[in-house]
């Protein structure tokens, strides 16, 4: 085929779970090199017909497959189809070669040992590399999550703009129909030249406005489609980053308690004032045009950031081997994460979204960076403020996942204790009961009991009685016994009187005779180490 040269920089490292997967990915990369195709070309040529799901993968997923991750037969056939063009014989030769690789025995990658014994120095170096890669991935995941939030907002805004312009076009069309009828009436039945000329001018202006509105509507639809596509790519990028973090965990023996991917739903879109002030159509169209211009610039910027952060794109060499490493060092990565979180705190709503909607492994990773920061003493407060916001406003499923993630880390029990205390001190009786039920359903019984103990310890006394009445008998009894052990006599009397007023004599009797009971599941000691240990 002549002297062909790649049109892109060298490929990134192979990341398949087996040598066979890496070999197959290397084969596909060779096909693309020969065909002089890059990931953007592949993304443009893949069609829904290539996949049984009817959905084409985004750039991030394509890059992931070409690194050997989750490589399947459908994708192999699709790449062969693209690289062979109309040459059926070439396509068959490609697939025969791929099938030969796939039919080989699939060994797992052996551990790198010397004489059957691990080399401590090599293991230490590998651990440092994994920790550095994990920090870099946390930084990318942070940016990807913020970008997904922004794209969701842009998608909501562009959808609103389409609806506004559709309404405007419909109104103009109705005005034009009315003016046509008025012009015909004046022509046929009345001889009022001045009024007829006024109607003609109004009609001409309305038709011009309609053409402008239809042109802006086409722009808005294109912008909405672009926002939809970028939002899907952003979600896939987050999945890819989370998968790579999971592989790092598995490689170091860390448990995976991360929740399923959740991309937050857009909040109510900020109201656009041009719709309310649309009596003057020209002004409304001018505002719509400015809105679309601003939205297009934001989408272009987000698209650029999205593709720059693509973790497995073959257009950028991924520096993981230590050779020609252009990646920032640990200190720079840490500073970048700290700067992002501080900026989110100043913004307010972004910080709250981080606490309530970010994946819990990202939440805990950010906490760890904040707690280890020597740059600003306020960073420690930010870590605990994240926990407070989550405890005060988090949904039951999010809190279950966050508690599990915290407990998967050494010294994480200390922060689980802080989170449980924040929940107990701030939530209403109904919310507390819902969280206890969610913990039971997710088989986190120890956390359920510890939350009840925290309610007894720090919950408002006036909330304890209604909480008791909504719990199961077992949980209510636990809460009352914890109340006896943890609270002052005045608080106990207050709760007892509230229960007696409602006629709940069984619980009144429990509170009337103080009991001393050692609970098997109590809170961790406050002297627990205050910083996550290195995993």
PDB file of N, CA and C in Angstrom, residues 112-199:
ATOM      1  N   UNK A 112       4.169 -10.031  38.100  1.00  0.00           N
ATOM      2  CA  UNK A 112       5.584  -9.824  37.837  1.00  0.00           C
ATOM      3  C   UNK A 112       6.361 -10.107  39.113  1.00  0.00           C
ATOM      4  N   UNK A 113       6.958 -11.299  39.178  1.00  0.00           N
ATOM      5  CA  UNK A 113       7.707 -11.677  40.367  1.00  0.00           C
ATOM      6  C   UNK A 113       9.073 -12.198  39.941  1.00  0.00           C
ATOM      7  N   UNK A 114       9.941 -12.267  40.874  1.00  0.00           N
ATOM      8  CA  UNK A 114      11.281 -12.790  40.627  1.00  0.00           C
ATOM      9  C   UNK A 114      11.476 -14.020  41.483  1.00  0.00           C
ATOM     10  N   UNK A 115      11.598 -15.201  40.799  1.00  0.00           N
ATOM     11  CA  UNK A 115      11.777 -16.431  41.541  1.00  0.00           C
ATOM     12  C   UNK A 115      10.597 -16.775  42.398  1.00  0.00           C
ATOM     13  N   UNK A 116       9.413 -16.341  42.010  1.00  0.00           N
ATOM     14  CA  UNK A 116       8.208 -16.664  42.753  1.00  0.00           C
ATOM     15  C   UNK A 116       7.979 -15.770  43.943  1.00  0.00           C
ATOM     16  N   UNK A 117       8.904 -14.835  44.218  1.00  0.00           N
ATOM     17  CA  UNK A 117       8.749 -13.947  45.369  1.00  0.00           C
ATOM     18  C   UNK A 117       8.639 -12.506  44.880  1.00  0.00           C
ATOM     19  N   UNK A 118       7.735 -11.744  45.485  1.00  0.00           N
ATOM     20  CA  UNK A 118       7.601 -10.349  45.061  1.00  0.00           C
ATOM     21  C   UNK A 118       8.825  -9.537  45.439  1.00  0.00           C
ATOM     22  N   UNK A 119       9.193  -8.626  44.577  1.00  0.00           N
ATOM     23  CA  UNK A 119      10.307  -7.718  44.830  1.00  0.00           C
ATOM     24  C   UNK A 119       9.770  -6.494  45.567  1.00  0.00           C
ATOM     25  N   UNK A 120      10.135  -6.283  46.835  1.00  0.00           N
ATOM     26  CA  UNK A 120       9.577  -5.149  47.596  1.00  0.00           C
ATOM     27  C   UNK A 120       9.807  -3.810  46.913  1.00  0.00           C
ATOM     28  N   UNK A 121      10.994  -3.601  46.348  1.00  0.00           N
ATOM     29  CA  UNK A 121      11.265  -2.318  45.698  1.00  0.00           C
ATOM     30  C   UNK A 121      10.365  -2.124  44.486  1.00  0.00           C
ATOM     31  N   UNK A 122      10.189  -3.211  43.708  1.00  0.00           N
ATOM     32  CA  UNK A 122       9.328  -3.109  42.529  1.00  0.00           C
ATOM     33  C   UNK A 122       7.887  -2.853  42.932  1.00  0.00           C
ATOM     34  N   UNK A 123       7.463  -3.539  44.002  1.00  0.00           N
ATOM     35  CA  UNK A 123       6.092  -3.330  44.466  1.00  0.00           C
ATOM     36  C   UNK A 123       5.898  -1.899  44.950  1.00  0.00           C
ATOM     37  N   UNK A 124       6.891  -1.357  45.639  1.00  0.00           N
ATOM     38  CA  UNK A 124       6.780   0.022  46.125  1.00  0.00           C
ATOM     39  C   UNK A 124       6.694   0.999  44.961  1.00  0.00           C
ATOM     40  N   UNK A 125       7.543   0.769  43.950  1.00  0.00           N
ATOM     41  CA  UNK A 125       7.495   1.649  42.775  1.00  0.00           C
ATOM     42  C   UNK A 125       6.159   1.550  42.066  1.00  0.00           C
ATOM     43  N   UNK A 126       5.653   0.316  41.973  1.00  0.00           N
ATOM     44  CA  UNK A 126       4.360   0.132  41.307  1.00  0.00           C
ATOM     45  C   UNK A 126       3.253   0.834  42.087  1.00  0.00           C
ATOM     46  N   UNK A 127       3.317   0.749  43.425  1.00  0.00           N
ATOM     47  CA  UNK A 127       2.296   1.399  44.244  1.00  0.00           C
ATOM     48  C   UNK A 127       2.337   2.917  44.065  1.00  0.00           C
ATOM     49  N   UNK A 128       3.544   3.485  44.012  1.00  0.00           N
ATOM     50  CA  UNK A 128       3.667   4.928  43.786  1.00  0.00           C
ATOM     51  C   UNK A 128       3.055   5.306  42.440  1.00  0.00           C
ATOM     52  N   UNK A 129       3.329   4.481  41.413  1.00  0.00           N
ATOM     53  CA  UNK A 129       2.781   4.765  40.081  1.00  0.00           C
ATOM     54  C   UNK A 129       1.263   4.690  40.090  1.00  0.00           C
ATOM     55  N   UNK A 130       0.723   3.692  40.800  1.00  0.00           N
ATOM     56  CA  UNK A 130      -0.734   3.547  40.873  1.00  0.00           C
ATOM     57  C   UNK A 130      -1.349   4.736  41.602  1.00  0.00           C
ATOM     58  N   UNK A 131      -0.714   5.153  42.709  1.00  0.00           N
ATOM     59  CA  UNK A 131      -1.241   6.295  43.456  1.00  0.00           C
ATOM     60  C   UNK A 131      -1.199   7.566  42.617  1.00  0.00           C
ATOM     61  N   UNK A 132      -0.128   7.739  41.858  1.00  0.00           N
ATOM     62  CA  UNK A 132      -0.028   8.922  41.010  1.00  0.00           C
ATOM     63  C   UNK A 132      -1.092   8.882  39.914  1.00  0.00           C
ATOM     64  N   UNK A 133      -1.270   7.702  39.323  1.00  0.00           N
ATOM     65  CA  UNK A 133      -2.291   7.565  38.280  1.00  0.00           C
ATOM     66  C   UNK A 133      -3.683   7.797  38.871  1.00  0.00           C
ATOM     67  N   UNK A 134      -3.892   7.311  40.097  1.00  0.00           N
ATOM     68  CA  UNK A 134      -5.192   7.507  40.737  1.00  0.00           C
ATOM     69  C   UNK A 134      -5.467   8.984  40.968  1.00  0.00           C
ATOM     70  N   UNK A 135      -4.446   9.726  41.393  1.00  0.00           N
ATOM     71  CA  UNK A 135      -4.617  11.163  41.617  1.00  0.00           C
ATOM     72  C   UNK A 135      -4.932  11.882  40.308  1.00  0.00           C
ATOM     73  N   UNK A 136      -4.227  11.490  39.235  1.00  0.00           N
ATOM     74  CA  UNK A 136      -4.494  12.108  37.930  1.00  0.00           C
ATOM     75  C   UNK A 136      -5.912  11.804  37.466  1.00  0.00           C
ATOM     76  N   UNK A 137      -6.360  10.569  37.702  1.00  0.00           N
ATOM     77  CA  UNK A 137      -7.721  10.204  37.300  1.00  0.00           C
ATOM     78  C   UNK A 137      -8.759  10.955  38.126  1.00  0.00           C
ATOM     79  N   UNK A 138      -8.486  11.145  39.424  1.00  0.00           N
ATOM     80  CA  UNK A 138      -9.408  11.922  40.253  1.00  0.00           C
ATOM     81  C   UNK A 138      -9.533  13.344  39.717  1.00  0.00           C
ATOM     82  N   UNK A 139      -8.407  13.911  39.292  1.00  0.00           N
ATOM     83  CA  UNK A 139      -8.428  15.264  38.729  1.00  0.00           C
ATOM     84  C   UNK A 139      -9.269  15.301  37.454  1.00  0.00           C
ATOM     85  N   UNK A 140      -9.065  14.320  36.576  1.00  0.00           N
ATOM     86  CA  UNK A 140      -9.847  14.275  35.336  1.00  0.00           C
ATOM     87  C   UNK A 140     -11.319  14.014  35.621  1.00  0.00           C
ATOM     88  N   UNK A 141     -11.596  13.138  36.597  1.00  0.00           N
ATOM     89  CA  UNK A 141     -12.984  12.831  36.919  1.00  0.00           C
ATOM     90  C   UNK A 141     -13.693  14.055  37.482  1.00  0.00           C
ATOM     91  N   UNK A 142     -12.978  14.845  38.265  1.00  0.00           N
ATOM     92  CA  UNK A 142     -13.547  16.080  38.809  1.00  0.00           C
ATOM     93  C   UNK A 142     -13.944  17.020  37.676  1.00  0.00           C
ATOM     94  N   UNK A 143     -13.030  17.211  36.729  1.00  0.00           N
ATOM     95  CA  UNK A 143     -13.339  18.094  35.603  1.00  0.00           C
ATOM     96  C   UNK A 143     -14.466  17.520  34.750  1.00  0.00           C
ATOM     97  N   UNK A 144     -14.440  16.210  34.539  1.00  0.00           N
ATOM     98  CA  UNK A 144     -15.475  15.586  33.707  1.00  0.00           C
ATOM     99  C   UNK A 144     -16.841  15.719  34.350  1.00  0.00           C
ATOM    100  N   UNK A 145     -16.894  15.582  35.671  1.00  0.00           N
ATOM    101  CA  UNK A 145     -18.187  15.686  36.356  1.00  0.00           C
ATOM    102  C   UNK A 145     -18.722  17.114  36.274  1.00  0.00           C
ATOM    103  N   UNK A 146     -17.849  18.110  36.507  1.00  0.00           N
ATOM    104  CA  UNK A 146     -18.286  19.508  36.373  1.00  0.00           C
ATOM    105  C   UNK A 146     -18.761  19.797  34.950  1.00  0.00           C
ATOM    106  N   UNK A 147     -18.032  19.239  33.973  1.00  0.00           N
ATOM    107  CA  UNK A 147     -18.393  19.469  32.576  1.00  0.00           C
ATOM    108  C   UNK A 147     -19.746  18.832  32.251  1.00  0.00           C
ATOM    109  N   UNK A 148     -19.998  17.642  32.793  1.00  0.00           N
ATOM    110  CA  UNK A 148     -21.293  16.993  32.556  1.00  0.00           C
ATOM    111  C   UNK A 148     -22.431  17.816  33.135  1.00  0.00           C
ATOM    112  N   UNK A 149     -22.203  18.413  34.314  1.00  0.00           N
ATOM    113  CA  UNK A 149     -23.214  19.288  34.900  1.00  0.00           C
ATOM    114  C   UNK A 149     -23.492  20.480  33.986  1.00  0.00           C
ATOM    115  N   UNK A 150     -22.426  21.106  33.478  1.00  0.00           N
ATOM    116  CA  UNK A 150     -22.592  22.275  32.614  1.00  0.00           C
ATOM    117  C   UNK A 150     -23.287  21.898  31.309  1.00  0.00           C
ATOM    118  N   UNK A 151     -22.938  20.745  30.750  1.00  0.00           N
ATOM    119  CA  UNK A 151     -23.581  20.309  29.506  1.00  0.00           C
ATOM    120  C   UNK A 151     -25.053  20.002  29.723  1.00  0.00           C
ATOM    121  N   UNK A 152     -25.387  19.471  30.883  1.00  0.00           N
ATOM    122  CA  UNK A 152     -26.799  19.232  31.181  1.00  0.00           C
ATOM    123  C   UNK A 152     -27.562  20.547  31.238  1.00  0.00           C
ATOM    124  N   UNK A 153     -26.926  21.574  31.821  1.00  0.00           N
ATOM    125  CA  UNK A 153     -27.577  22.886  31.856  1.00  0.00           C
ATOM    126  C   UNK A 153     -27.714  23.464  30.446  1.00  0.00           C
ATOM    127  N   UNK A 154     -26.670  23.305  29.631  1.00  0.00           N
ATOM    128  CA  UNK A 154     -26.743  23.815  28.259  1.00  0.00           C
ATOM    129  C   UNK A 154     -27.811  23.076  27.461  1.00  0.00           C
ATOM    130  N   UNK A 155     -27.936  21.791  27.694  1.00  0.00           N
ATOM    131  CA  UNK A 155     -28.968  21.021  26.990  1.00  0.00           C
ATOM    132  C   UNK A 155     -30.352  21.514  27.384  1.00  0.00           C
ATOM    133  N   UNK A 156     -30.531  21.802  28.670  1.00  0.00           N
ATOM    134  CA  UNK A 156     -31.823  22.310  29.134  1.00  0.00           C
ATOM    135  C   UNK A 156     -32.115  23.681  28.534  1.00  0.00           C
ATOM    136  N   UNK A 157     -31.081  24.550  28.507  1.00  0.00           N
ATOM    137  CA  UNK A 157     -31.282  25.889  27.941  1.00  0.00           C
ATOM    138  C   UNK A 157     -31.605  25.826  26.448  1.00  0.00           C
ATOM    139  N   UNK A 158     -30.896  24.974  25.722  1.00  0.00           N
ATOM    140  CA  UNK A 158     -31.140  24.903  24.278  1.00  0.00           C
ATOM    141  C   UNK A 158     -32.519  24.328  23.984  1.00  0.00           C
ATOM    142  N   UNK A 159     -32.965  23.384  24.812  1.00  0.00           N
ATOM    143  CA  UNK A 159     -34.323  22.855  24.631  1.00  0.00           C
ATOM    144  C   UNK A 159     -35.357  23.952  24.887  1.00  0.00           C
ATOM    145  N   UNK A 160     -35.117  24.751  25.930  1.00  0.00           N
ATOM    146  CA  UNK A 160     -36.034  25.857  26.210  1.00  0.00           C
ATOM    147  C   UNK A 160     -36.058  26.844  25.050  1.00  0.00           C
ATOM    148  N   UNK A 161     -34.883  27.116  24.457  1.00  0.00           N
ATOM    149  CA  UNK A 161     -34.822  28.050  23.339  1.00  0.00           C
ATOM    150  C   UNK A 161     -35.601  27.531  22.136  1.00  0.00           C
ATOM    151  N   UNK A 162     -35.509  26.230  21.873  1.00  0.00           N
ATOM    152  CA  UNK A 162     -36.285  25.650  20.767  1.00  0.00           C
ATOM    153  C   UNK A 162     -37.774  25.856  21.003  1.00  0.00           C
ATOM    154  N   UNK A 163     -38.227  25.618  22.239  1.00  0.00           N
ATOM    155  CA  UNK A 163     -39.653  25.774  22.538  1.00  0.00           C
ATOM    156  C   UNK A 163     -40.086  27.232  22.388  1.00  0.00           C
ATOM    157  N   UNK A 164     -39.247  28.170  22.841  1.00  0.00           N
ATOM    158  CA  UNK A 164     -39.575  29.594  22.723  1.00  0.00           C
ATOM    159  C   UNK A 164     -39.694  29.995  21.257  1.00  0.00           C
ATOM    160  N   UNK A 165     -38.741  29.563  20.440  1.00  0.00           N
ATOM    161  CA  UNK A 165     -38.761  29.941  19.025  1.00  0.00           C
ATOM    162  C   UNK A 165     -39.890  29.253  18.270  1.00  0.00           C
ATOM    163  N   UNK A 166     -40.218  28.020  18.651  1.00  0.00           N
ATOM    164  CA  UNK A 166     -41.386  27.370  18.042  1.00  0.00           C
ATOM    165  C   UNK A 166     -42.650  28.171  18.323  1.00  0.00           C
ATOM    166  N   UNK A 167     -42.785  28.625  19.569  1.00  0.00           N
ATOM    167  CA  UNK A 167     -43.947  29.443  19.932  1.00  0.00           C
ATOM    168  C   UNK A 167     -43.953  30.749  19.148  1.00  0.00           C
ATOM    169  N   UNK A 168     -42.768  31.347  18.988  1.00  0.00           N
ATOM    170  CA  UNK A 168     -42.674  32.609  18.256  1.00  0.00           C
ATOM    171  C   UNK A 168     -43.048  32.420  16.786  1.00  0.00           C
ATOM    172  N   UNK A 169     -42.527  31.352  16.166  1.00  0.00           N
ATOM    173  CA  UNK A 169     -42.856  31.086  14.762  1.00  0.00           C
ATOM    174  C   UNK A 169     -44.348  30.839  14.598  1.00  0.00           C
ATOM    175  N   UNK A 170     -44.929  30.091  15.541  1.00  0.00           N
ATOM    176  CA  UNK A 170     -46.369  29.822  15.468  1.00  0.00           C
ATOM    177  C   UNK A 170     -47.173  31.117  15.576  1.00  0.00           C
ATOM    178  N   UNK A 171     -46.772  32.004  16.501  1.00  0.00           N
ATOM    179  CA  UNK A 171     -47.475  33.278  16.656  1.00  0.00           C
ATOM    180  C   UNK A 171     -47.365  34.122  15.385  1.00  0.00           C
ATOM    181  N   UNK A 172     -46.166  34.173  14.816  1.00  0.00           N
ATOM    182  CA  UNK A 172     -45.978  34.953  13.592  1.00  0.00           C
ATOM    183  C   UNK A 172     -46.791  34.375  12.438  1.00  0.00           C
ATOM    184  N   UNK A 173     -46.859  33.049  12.364  1.00  0.00           N
ATOM    185  CA  UNK A 173     -47.652  32.436  11.299  1.00  0.00           C
ATOM    186  C   UNK A 173     -49.122  32.788  11.448  1.00  0.00           C
ATOM    187  N   UNK A 174     -49.606  32.782  12.697  1.00  0.00           N
ATOM    188  CA  UNK A 174     -51.008  33.158  12.912  1.00  0.00           C
ATOM    189  C   UNK A 174     -51.227  34.635  12.580  1.00  0.00           C
ATOM    190  N   UNK A 175     -50.267  35.484  12.928  1.00  0.00           N
ATOM    191  CA  UNK A 175     -50.376  36.907  12.573  1.00  0.00           C
ATOM    192  C   UNK A 175     -50.414  37.091  11.053  1.00  0.00           C
ATOM    193  N   UNK A 176     -49.563  36.335  10.358  1.00  0.00           N
ATOM    194  CA  UNK A 176     -49.523  36.441   8.894  1.00  0.00           C
ATOM    195  C   UNK A 176     -50.844  35.996   8.282  1.00  0.00           C
ATOM    196  N   UNK A 177     -51.402  34.913   8.805  1.00  0.00           N
ATOM    197  CA  UNK A 177     -52.699  34.444   8.298  1.00  0.00           C
ATOM    198  C   UNK A 177     -53.774  35.501   8.506  1.00  0.00           C
ATOM    199  N   UNK A 178     -53.766  36.109   9.687  1.00  0.00           N
ATOM    200  CA  UNK A 178     -54.753  37.163   9.977  1.00  0.00           C
ATOM    201  C   UNK A 178     -54.565  38.365   9.055  1.00  0.00           C
ATOM    202  N   UNK A 179     -53.310  38.756   8.828  1.00  0.00           N
ATOM    203  CA  UNK A 179     -53.034  39.908   7.963  1.00  0.00           C
ATOM    204  C   UNK A 179     -53.392  39.617   6.503  1.00  0.00           C
ATOM    205  N   UNK A 180     -53.172  38.376   6.063  1.00  0.00           N
ATOM    206  CA  UNK A 180     -53.593  38.005   4.707  1.00  0.00           C
ATOM    207  C   UNK A 180     -55.104  38.181   4.559  1.00  0.00           C
ATOM    208  N   UNK A 181     -55.834  37.705   5.556  1.00  0.00           N
ATOM    209  CA  UNK A 181     -57.294  37.833   5.500  1.00  0.00           C
ATOM    210  C   UNK A 181     -57.714  39.304   5.518  1.00  0.00           C
ATOM    211  N   UNK A 182     -57.043  40.104   6.351  1.00  0.00           N
ATOM    212  CA  UNK A 182     -57.362  41.530   6.435  1.00  0.00           C
ATOM    213  C   UNK A 182     -57.063  42.235   5.114  1.00  0.00           C
ATOM    214  N   UNK A 183     -55.938  41.887   4.500  1.00  0.00           N
ATOM    215  CA  UNK A 183     -55.598  42.499   3.213  1.00  0.00           C
ATOM    216  C   UNK A 183     -56.635  42.148   2.139  1.00  0.00           C
ATOM    217  N   UNK A 184     -57.058  40.876   2.123  1.00  0.00           N
ATOM    218  CA  UNK A 184     -58.070  40.474   1.145  1.00  0.00           C
ATOM    219  C   UNK A 184     -59.385  41.195   1.352  1.00  0.00           C
ATOM    220  N   UNK A 185     -59.762  41.379   2.627  1.00  0.00           N
ATOM    221  CA  UNK A 185     -61.025  42.064   2.912  1.00  0.00           C
ATOM    222  C   UNK A 185     -60.970  43.510   2.449  1.00  0.00           C
ATOM    223  N   UNK A 186     -59.828  44.163   2.715  1.00  0.00           N
ATOM    224  CA  UNK A 186     -59.701  45.567   2.305  1.00  0.00           C
ATOM    225  C   UNK A 186     -59.676  45.717   0.784  1.00  0.00           C
ATOM    226  N   UNK A 187     -59.086  44.739   0.106  1.00  0.00           N
ATOM    227  CA  UNK A 187     -59.045  44.801  -1.350  1.00  0.00           C
ATOM    228  C   UNK A 187     -60.435  44.647  -1.976  1.00  0.00           C
ATOM    229  N   UNK A 188     -61.202  43.713  -1.440  1.00  0.00           N
ATOM    230  CA  UNK A 188     -62.448  43.332  -2.101  1.00  0.00           C
ATOM    231  C   UNK A 188     -63.633  44.199  -1.695  1.00  0.00           C
ATOM    232  N   UNK A 189     -63.695  44.595  -0.431  1.00  0.00           N
ATOM    233  CA  UNK A 189     -64.926  45.216   0.060  1.00  0.00           C
ATOM    234  C   UNK A 189     -64.781  46.690   0.405  1.00  0.00           C
ATOM    235  N   UNK A 190     -63.616  47.122   0.689  1.00  0.00           N
ATOM    236  CA  UNK A 190     -63.461  48.496   1.141  1.00  0.00           C
ATOM    237  C   UNK A 190     -62.395  49.195   0.306  1.00  0.00           C
ATOM    238  N   UNK A 191     -62.556  50.449   0.150  1.00  0.00           N
ATOM    239  CA  UNK A 191     -61.587  51.230  -0.613  1.00  0.00           C
ATOM    240  C   UNK A 191     -60.893  52.196   0.347  1.00  0.00           C
ATOM    241  N   UNK A 192     -59.953  51.648   1.089  1.00  0.00           N
ATOM    242  CA  UNK A 192     -59.192  52.451   2.051  1.00  0.00           C
ATOM    243  C   UNK A 192     -57.702  52.246   1.759  1.00  0.00           C
ATOM    244  N   UNK A 193     -57.168  52.975   0.823  1.00  0.00           N
ATOM    245  CA  UNK A 193     -55.773  52.770   0.400  1.00  0.00           C
ATOM    246  C   UNK A 193     -54.768  52.887   1.542  1.00  0.00           C
ATOM    247  N   UNK A 194     -55.000  53.818   2.448  1.00  0.00           N
ATOM    248  CA  UNK A 194     -54.042  54.024   3.539  1.00  0.00           C
ATOM    249  C   UNK A 194     -54.005  52.807   4.463  1.00  0.00           C
ATOM    250  N   UNK A 195     -55.189  52.307   4.832  1.00  0.00           N
ATOM    251  CA  UNK A 195     -55.244  51.125   5.698  1.00  0.00           C
ATOM    252  C   UNK A 195     -54.668  49.908   4.987  1.00  0.00           C
ATOM    253  N   UNK A 196     -54.946  49.786   3.675  1.00  0.00           N
ATOM    254  CA  UNK A 196     -54.413  48.651   2.918  1.00  0.00           C
ATOM    255  C   UNK A 196     -52.882  48.684   2.908  1.00  0.00           C
ATOM    256  N   UNK A 197     -52.306  49.871   2.745  1.00  0.00           N
ATOM    257  CA  UNK A 197     -50.853  49.986   2.738  1.00  0.00           C
ATOM    258  C   UNK A 197     -50.260  49.640   4.103  1.00  0.00           C
ATOM    259  N   UNK A 198     -50.953  50.040   5.180  1.00  0.00           N
ATOM    260  CA  UNK A 198     -50.488  49.695   6.531  1.00  0.00           C
ATOM    261  C   UNK A 198     -50.491  48.183   6.740  1.00  0.00           C
ATOM    262  N   UNK A 199     -51.551  47.537   6.247  1.00  0.00           N
ATOM    263  CA  UNK A 199     -51.631  46.078   6.386  1.00  0.00           C
ATOM    264  C   UNK A 199     -50.520  45.413   5.586  1.00  0.00           C
TER     265      UNK A 199
END
